[in-house]
Amino acid sequence: SWMQTPAGFHIVDGEFATTSFRAAIFNPSTLVRFGHMTVAAFETTAFAVAGISALFLLKDRSVPFFRRSMAVALVCAALFAPLQVYLGDVSGRQVFAQQPLKLAAMEGHWETNTHGGAAFTFIAIPDMDAEKNFFAISIPDGLSLLVTHTSSGRVPGIKAFPKEDRPNVPVLFTTFRLMVGVGFLFLFLMVWAFVLWKRGRIFEQRAFLWTLVVVQPLGWLAVELGWVTAEVGRQPWLVYGLMRTSNGVSPIRPGNVIWSLALFIVVFIAIGGSYLYYVLRAFGQGPDMASPVPPVQRPAGMRMEAPR
């Protein structure tokens, strides 16, 4: 977050020096980004548990166990899905306030609106050379409403900034929309779940169960898309507005970088492969229902009456 919205420092002889550790840690985007990422992790986990539970229900295996796990997961998802949409809106307005070029690139907004509000573009093909969008589908005044909460709020366009400072607009525009799309898909699934729960069919509706199975990986995808949006949007800056990425290149030899990266890849494949093998094996076996339930620990002196 400090690299996105640096604070609590001054520059001495071309180097960053901390003036306030608290200000540096709790910079303008820390709490917003921390909340957005934490809820994303909880939401991803909730839908993972729901998807696994739904798969076992479809197979008619350990039904009481997976009804309970799916119910707990959906209750959590019902909390996190709308909360994440709200935090995403807060995060977007924070980006607008602190990194207006990044926001403009995320939205494919090229021209600063001078008369009326800025349009929100649903779908488009941004062209950085032509400095415009092709095949755009937009909502008039929509972007102004989202980031300024007024229908005529001024939103700086990409053209208002030097070309050398602009990030990769097509990548940002695409990753941001895919991430937001997953978030709203999860929210709509919770609406569907609520309707089925009211009808008493949430565990029997096979279309809903299969949907939970299919969308299970999307939480992880959304997290990665959010990371790409955040970091590509920071380019070409290593520290936003202060230090370019090109100035942060290490003097390490390319060969050293290649072999160390290769070693990391080998280690990660080994660890990840072992983990997936264990997880898939555990999934195949299903829950352990044969192990004895541990005895209830009672405080010393507590008496237990015989059942009548």
Short mmCIF file of C-alpha atoms in Angstrom, two decimals:
data_model
loop_
_atom_site.label_atom_id
_atom_site.label_comp_id
_atom_site.label_asym_id
_atom_site.label_seq_id
_atom_site.Cartn_x
_atom_site.Cartn_y
_atom_site.Cartn_z
CA SER A 1 0.00 0.00 0.00
CA TRP A 2 2.88 2.38 0.73
CA MET A 3 4.12 1.90 -2.84
CA GLN A 4 0.64 2.89 -4.06
CA THR A 5 0.05 5.85 -1.71
CA PRO A 6 3.39 6.76 -0.04
CA ALA A 7 3.26 8.73 3.22
CA GLY A 8 5.31 9.39 6.36
CA PHE A 9 8.63 10.10 4.61
CA HIS A 10 10.90 12.72 3.13
CA ILE A 11 13.66 12.44 0.55
CA VAL A 12 17.24 12.94 1.68
CA ASP A 13 19.99 12.91 -0.98
CA GLY A 14 17.69 11.02 -3.35
CA GLU A 15 16.70 8.36 -0.81
CA PHE A 16 13.47 7.80 1.11
CA ALA A 17 13.75 8.45 4.86
CA THR A 18 10.91 7.67 7.28
CA THR A 19 9.54 10.60 9.27
CA SER A 20 6.59 8.74 10.79
CA PHE A 21 6.43 4.97 11.02
CA ARG A 22 2.72 5.16 11.83
CA ALA A 23 1.98 7.37 8.82
CA ALA A 24 3.99 5.09 6.54
CA ILE A 25 2.20 1.93 7.71
CA PHE A 26 -1.26 3.48 7.89
CA ASN A 27 -0.94 5.38 4.62
CA PRO A 28 -4.11 6.54 2.80
CA SER A 29 -4.82 3.16 1.17
CA THR A 30 -3.72 0.68 3.87
CA LEU A 31 -7.00 0.10 5.70
CA VAL A 32 -9.13 0.10 2.55
CA ARG A 33 -6.85 -2.36 0.75
CA PHE A 34 -6.44 -4.54 3.85
CA GLY A 35 -10.20 -4.80 4.33
CA HIS A 36 -10.84 -5.46 0.64
CA MET A 37 -8.21 -8.21 0.49
CA THR A 38 -9.20 -9.85 3.78
CA VAL A 39 -12.87 -10.07 2.84
CA ALA A 40 -11.85 -11.40 -0.59
CA ALA A 41 -9.97 -14.23 1.15
CA PHE A 42 -12.94 -15.03 3.41
CA GLU A 43 -15.35 -14.94 0.46
CA THR A 44 -13.09 -17.19 -1.63
CA THR A 45 -12.91 -19.70 1.23
CA ALA A 46 -16.66 -19.65 1.82
CA PHE A 47 -17.42 -20.44 -1.83
CA ALA A 48 -14.72 -23.12 -1.88
CA VAL A 49 -16.35 -24.90 1.07
CA ALA A 50 -19.80 -24.44 -0.46
CA GLY A 51 -18.62 -25.88 -3.80
CA ILE A 52 -16.98 -28.92 -2.20
CA SER A 53 -20.06 -29.54 -0.06
CA ALA A 54 -22.33 -29.22 -3.10
CA LEU A 55 -20.26 -31.80 -5.00
CA PHE A 56 -20.65 -34.36 -2.23
CA LEU A 57 -24.37 -33.64 -1.99
CA LEU A 58 -24.69 -34.26 -5.72
CA LYS A 59 -22.91 -37.59 -5.17
CA ASP A 60 -25.26 -38.33 -2.25
CA ARG A 61 -22.32 -38.96 0.11
CA SER A 62 -22.29 -38.04 3.82
CA VAL A 63 -25.35 -35.91 3.24
CA PRO A 64 -25.94 -34.72 6.86
CA PHE A 65 -22.30 -33.67 7.21
CA PHE A 66 -22.15 -31.71 3.95
CA ARG A 67 -25.57 -30.13 4.45
CA ARG A 68 -24.19 -28.60 7.61
CA SER A 69 -20.88 -27.50 6.04
CA MET A 70 -22.68 -26.01 3.04
CA ALA A 71 -25.13 -24.17 5.30
CA VAL A 72 -22.28 -22.62 7.31
CA ALA A 73 -20.42 -21.66 4.11
CA LEU A 74 -23.49 -20.03 2.55
CA VAL A 75 -24.24 -18.04 5.70
CA CYS A 76 -20.66 -16.69 5.59
CA ALA A 77 -20.90 -16.05 1.84
CA ALA A 78 -24.18 -14.18 2.33
CA LEU A 79 -22.32 -11.83 4.67
CA PHE A 80 -19.11 -11.44 2.68
CA ALA A 81 -20.56 -11.12 -0.86
CA PRO A 82 -22.44 -7.82 -0.32
CA LEU A 83 -19.72 -6.54 2.02
CA GLN A 84 -17.11 -7.12 -0.69
CA VAL A 85 -19.17 -5.19 -3.25
CA TYR A 86 -19.37 -2.29 -0.79
CA LEU A 87 -15.63 -2.41 -0.02
CA GLY A 88 -14.90 -2.54 -3.74
CA ASP A 89 -16.84 0.71 -4.15
CA VAL A 90 -14.90 2.28 -1.27
CA SER A 91 -11.62 1.09 -2.78
CA GLY A 92 -12.55 2.51 -6.18
CA ARG A 93 -13.29 5.94 -4.71
CA GLN A 94 -10.00 5.83 -2.79
CA VAL A 95 -8.14 5.09 -6.05
CA PHE A 96 -9.99 8.01 -7.68
CA ALA A 97 -8.84 10.34 -4.90
CA GLN A 98 -5.22 9.16 -4.70
CA GLN A 99 -4.44 7.69 -8.16
CA PRO A 100 -6.75 9.33 -10.73
CA LEU A 101 -4.80 8.05 -13.75
CA LYS A 102 -5.07 4.48 -12.47
CA LEU A 103 -8.83 4.91 -12.05
CA ALA A 104 -9.18 6.38 -15.54
CA ALA A 105 -7.26 3.44 -17.03
CA MET A 106 -9.35 0.90 -15.10
CA GLU A 107 -12.48 2.50 -16.55
CA GLY A 108 -11.17 3.15 -20.07
CA HIS A 109 -12.00 6.84 -19.54
CA TRP A 110 -10.02 8.84 -22.10
CA GLU A 111 -11.56 12.31 -22.15
CA THR A 112 -12.05 14.50 -19.08
CA ASN A 113 -15.73 15.35 -18.93
CA THR A 114 -16.34 19.09 -19.09
CA HIS A 115 -20.05 19.19 -19.89
CA GLY A 116 -22.16 16.67 -18.03
CA GLY A 117 -21.05 13.53 -16.24
CA ALA A 118 -18.51 10.89 -17.21
CA ALA A 119 -19.97 7.74 -18.76
CA PHE A 120 -19.39 4.31 -17.25
CA THR A 121 -18.18 1.85 -19.90
CA PHE A 122 -19.38 -1.73 -19.51
CA ILE A 123 -17.59 -3.28 -22.46
CA ALA A 124 -15.01 -1.85 -24.83
CA ILE A 125 -11.73 -2.51 -26.61
CA PRO A 126 -9.29 0.19 -25.46
CA ASP A 127 -6.66 1.29 -27.98
CA MET A 128 -3.69 3.12 -26.44
CA ASP A 129 -2.31 4.27 -29.79
CA ALA A 130 -5.61 5.74 -30.99
CA GLU A 131 -6.41 6.94 -27.43
CA LYS A 132 -10.01 5.78 -27.57
CA ASN A 133 -12.28 2.78 -27.09
CA PHE A 134 -13.79 0.64 -29.82
CA PHE A 135 -17.21 -1.07 -29.59
CA ALA A 136 -17.98 0.71 -26.31
CA ILE A 137 -21.20 0.05 -24.42
CA SER A 138 -21.65 2.80 -21.83
CA ILE A 139 -24.06 4.29 -19.30
CA PRO A 140 -24.24 8.09 -19.42
CA ASP A 141 -23.06 9.80 -16.19
CA GLY A 142 -22.45 6.36 -14.63
CA LEU A 143 -18.77 6.83 -13.77
CA SER A 144 -19.40 10.22 -12.19
CA LEU A 145 -22.12 8.72 -10.04
CA LEU A 146 -19.84 5.88 -8.92
CA VAL A 147 -16.75 7.88 -7.94
CA THR A 148 -18.13 11.32 -7.07
CA HIS A 149 -21.73 10.42 -6.11
CA THR A 150 -22.99 13.18 -8.39
CA SER A 151 -24.27 12.91 -11.95
CA SER A 152 -21.96 15.66 -13.23
CA GLY A 153 -18.79 15.04 -11.20
CA ARG A 154 -15.54 15.74 -13.02
CA VAL A 155 -13.39 12.65 -13.69
CA PRO A 156 -9.95 13.28 -15.24
CA GLY A 157 -9.41 11.28 -18.43
CA ILE A 158 -6.35 9.34 -19.50
CA LYS A 159 -5.45 12.02 -22.04
CA ALA A 160 -4.99 14.52 -19.22
CA PHE A 161 -1.80 12.69 -18.20
CA PRO A 162 1.52 12.33 -20.06
CA LYS A 163 1.82 9.25 -22.26
CA GLU A 164 4.96 8.12 -20.45
CA ASP A 165 3.02 7.92 -17.17
CA ARG A 166 0.14 5.81 -18.47
CA PRO A 167 -0.25 2.14 -17.45
CA ASN A 168 -1.40 -0.64 -19.80
CA VAL A 169 -5.05 0.36 -20.30
CA PRO A 170 -6.32 -2.83 -22.07
CA VAL A 171 -4.93 -5.06 -19.30
CA LEU A 172 -6.33 -2.88 -16.51
CA PHE A 173 -9.71 -2.44 -18.16
CA THR A 174 -10.07 -6.21 -18.66
CA THR A 175 -8.78 -7.50 -15.32
CA PHE A 176 -10.82 -4.96 -13.36
CA ARG A 177 -14.06 -5.89 -15.11
CA LEU A 178 -13.49 -9.61 -14.74
CA MET A 179 -12.81 -9.16 -11.02
CA VAL A 180 -15.92 -7.04 -10.53
CA GLY A 181 -17.93 -9.52 -12.59
CA VAL A 182 -16.97 -12.37 -10.24
CA GLY A 183 -17.95 -10.25 -7.26
CA PHE A 184 -21.42 -9.54 -8.61
CA LEU A 185 -21.84 -13.15 -9.73
CA PHE A 186 -21.25 -14.25 -6.12
CA LEU A 187 -23.75 -11.65 -4.93
CA PHE A 188 -26.42 -12.89 -7.38
CA LEU A 189 -25.74 -16.47 -6.24
CA MET A 190 -26.56 -15.40 -2.69
CA VAL A 191 -29.86 -13.95 -3.91
CA TRP A 192 -30.62 -17.29 -5.58
CA ALA A 193 -29.62 -19.12 -2.40
CA PHE A 194 -31.98 -16.94 -0.36
CA VAL A 195 -34.89 -17.70 -2.70
CA LEU A 196 -34.19 -21.45 -2.53
CA TRP A 197 -33.83 -21.30 1.26
CA LYS A 198 -37.24 -19.60 1.56
CA ARG A 199 -38.72 -22.40 -0.55
CA GLY A 200 -36.94 -25.11 1.44
CA ARG A 201 -35.07 -26.45 -1.60
CA ILE A 202 -31.54 -25.15 -1.13
CA PHE A 203 -30.04 -28.65 -0.70
CA GLU A 204 -32.14 -30.33 -3.42
CA GLN A 205 -31.91 -27.88 -6.33
CA ARG A 206 -29.33 -29.62 -8.52
CA ALA A 207 -28.85 -26.64 -10.84
CA PHE A 208 -27.86 -24.52 -7.85
CA LEU A 209 -25.54 -27.20 -6.48
CA TRP A 210 -23.81 -27.63 -9.84
CA THR A 211 -23.42 -23.85 -10.09
CA LEU A 212 -21.64 -23.79 -6.73
CA VAL A 213 -19.30 -26.52 -7.97
CA VAL A 214 -18.52 -24.72 -11.24
CA VAL A 215 -17.91 -21.25 -9.73
CA GLN A 216 -15.68 -22.57 -6.94
CA PRO A 217 -12.37 -21.56 -8.61
CA LEU A 218 -13.57 -18.05 -9.45
CA GLY A 219 -12.73 -16.68 -6.01
CA TRP A 220 -9.04 -17.44 -6.50
CA LEU A 221 -9.22 -16.02 -10.03
CA ALA A 222 -10.77 -12.78 -8.74
CA VAL A 223 -8.02 -12.41 -6.12
CA GLU A 224 -5.33 -12.76 -8.78
CA LEU A 225 -7.15 -10.37 -11.12
CA GLY A 226 -7.34 -7.84 -8.29
CA TRP A 227 -3.61 -8.16 -7.72
CA VAL A 228 -2.89 -7.60 -11.42
CA THR A 229 -5.20 -4.57 -11.43
CA ALA A 230 -3.50 -3.05 -8.40
CA GLU A 231 0.08 -3.57 -9.55
CA VAL A 232 -0.26 -2.99 -13.29
CA GLY A 233 -2.21 0.16 -12.41
CA ARG A 234 0.80 1.42 -10.44
CA GLN A 235 3.09 1.24 -13.48
CA PRO A 236 5.32 2.84 -14.62
CA TRP A 237 5.95 3.78 -10.99
CA LEU A 238 7.70 1.66 -8.37
CA VAL A 239 6.63 4.24 -5.76
CA TYR A 240 3.62 6.00 -7.23
CA GLY A 241 4.51 9.42 -8.61
CA LEU A 242 7.98 9.41 -7.04
CA MET A 243 10.18 6.57 -8.32
CA ARG A 244 9.86 4.81 -11.65
CA THR A 245 10.13 1.04 -11.97
CA SER A 246 13.02 1.50 -14.37
CA ASN A 247 14.97 3.22 -11.59
CA GLY A 248 14.50 0.25 -9.28
CA VAL A 249 16.20 -2.33 -11.46
CA SER A 250 18.66 -4.41 -9.44
CA PRO A 251 22.31 -4.78 -10.57
CA ILE A 252 22.05 -8.57 -10.11
CA ARG A 253 23.25 -10.53 -13.14
CA PRO A 254 20.47 -12.00 -15.36
CA GLY A 255 21.89 -15.51 -14.93
CA ASN A 256 21.49 -15.32 -11.15
CA VAL A 257 17.90 -14.19 -11.55
CA ILE A 258 17.14 -17.06 -13.94
CA TRP A 259 18.55 -19.86 -11.77
CA SER A 260 17.00 -18.53 -8.56
CA LEU A 261 13.62 -18.16 -10.27
CA ALA A 262 13.95 -21.69 -11.67
CA LEU A 263 14.72 -23.00 -8.18
CA PHE A 264 11.65 -21.26 -6.76
CA ILE A 265 9.50 -22.79 -9.51
CA VAL A 266 10.81 -26.30 -8.77
CA VAL A 267 10.20 -25.90 -5.03
CA PHE A 268 6.72 -24.47 -5.54
CA ILE A 269 5.77 -27.27 -7.95
CA ALA A 270 6.98 -29.87 -5.45
CA ILE A 271 5.14 -28.31 -2.52
CA GLY A 272 2.03 -27.52 -4.55
CA GLY A 273 1.96 -30.99 -6.11
CA SER A 274 2.24 -32.65 -2.70
CA TYR A 275 -0.51 -30.45 -1.35
CA LEU A 276 -2.86 -31.17 -4.27
CA TYR A 277 -2.16 -34.90 -4.00
CA TYR A 278 -3.07 -34.87 -0.31
CA VAL A 279 -6.17 -32.71 -0.81
CA LEU A 280 -7.52 -34.74 -3.72
CA ARG A 281 -6.90 -37.95 -1.79
CA ALA A 282 -8.77 -36.54 1.20
CA PHE A 283 -11.63 -35.48 -1.08
CA GLY A 284 -11.83 -38.96 -2.52
CA GLN A 285 -12.07 -40.53 0.94
CA GLY A 286 -14.64 -38.05 2.20
CA PRO A 287 -15.06 -36.99 5.83
CA ASP A 288 -13.81 -39.30 8.57
CA MET A 289 -17.01 -40.40 10.29
CA ALA A 290 -15.49 -43.46 12.02
CA SER A 291 -13.14 -41.76 14.49
CA PRO A 292 -14.52 -41.72 18.04
CA VAL A 293 -15.79 -38.40 19.35
CA PRO A 294 -13.44 -37.10 22.05
CA PRO A 295 -14.94 -37.13 25.55
CA VAL A 296 -16.33 -33.87 26.89
CA GLN A 297 -13.95 -32.28 29.37
CA ARG A 298 -15.80 -31.26 32.52
CA PRO A 299 -14.42 -28.94 35.21
CA ALA A 300 -13.24 -30.63 38.39
CA GLY A 301 -16.04 -31.16 40.87
CA MET A 302 -18.79 -31.00 38.26
CA ARG A 303 -21.28 -33.85 38.62
CA MET A 304 -23.08 -35.48 35.75
CA GLU A 305 -26.56 -36.83 36.44
CA ALA A 306 -27.60 -40.17 35.02
CA PRO A 307 -30.19 -39.90 32.25
CA ARG A 308 -33.76 -40.60 33.34
#
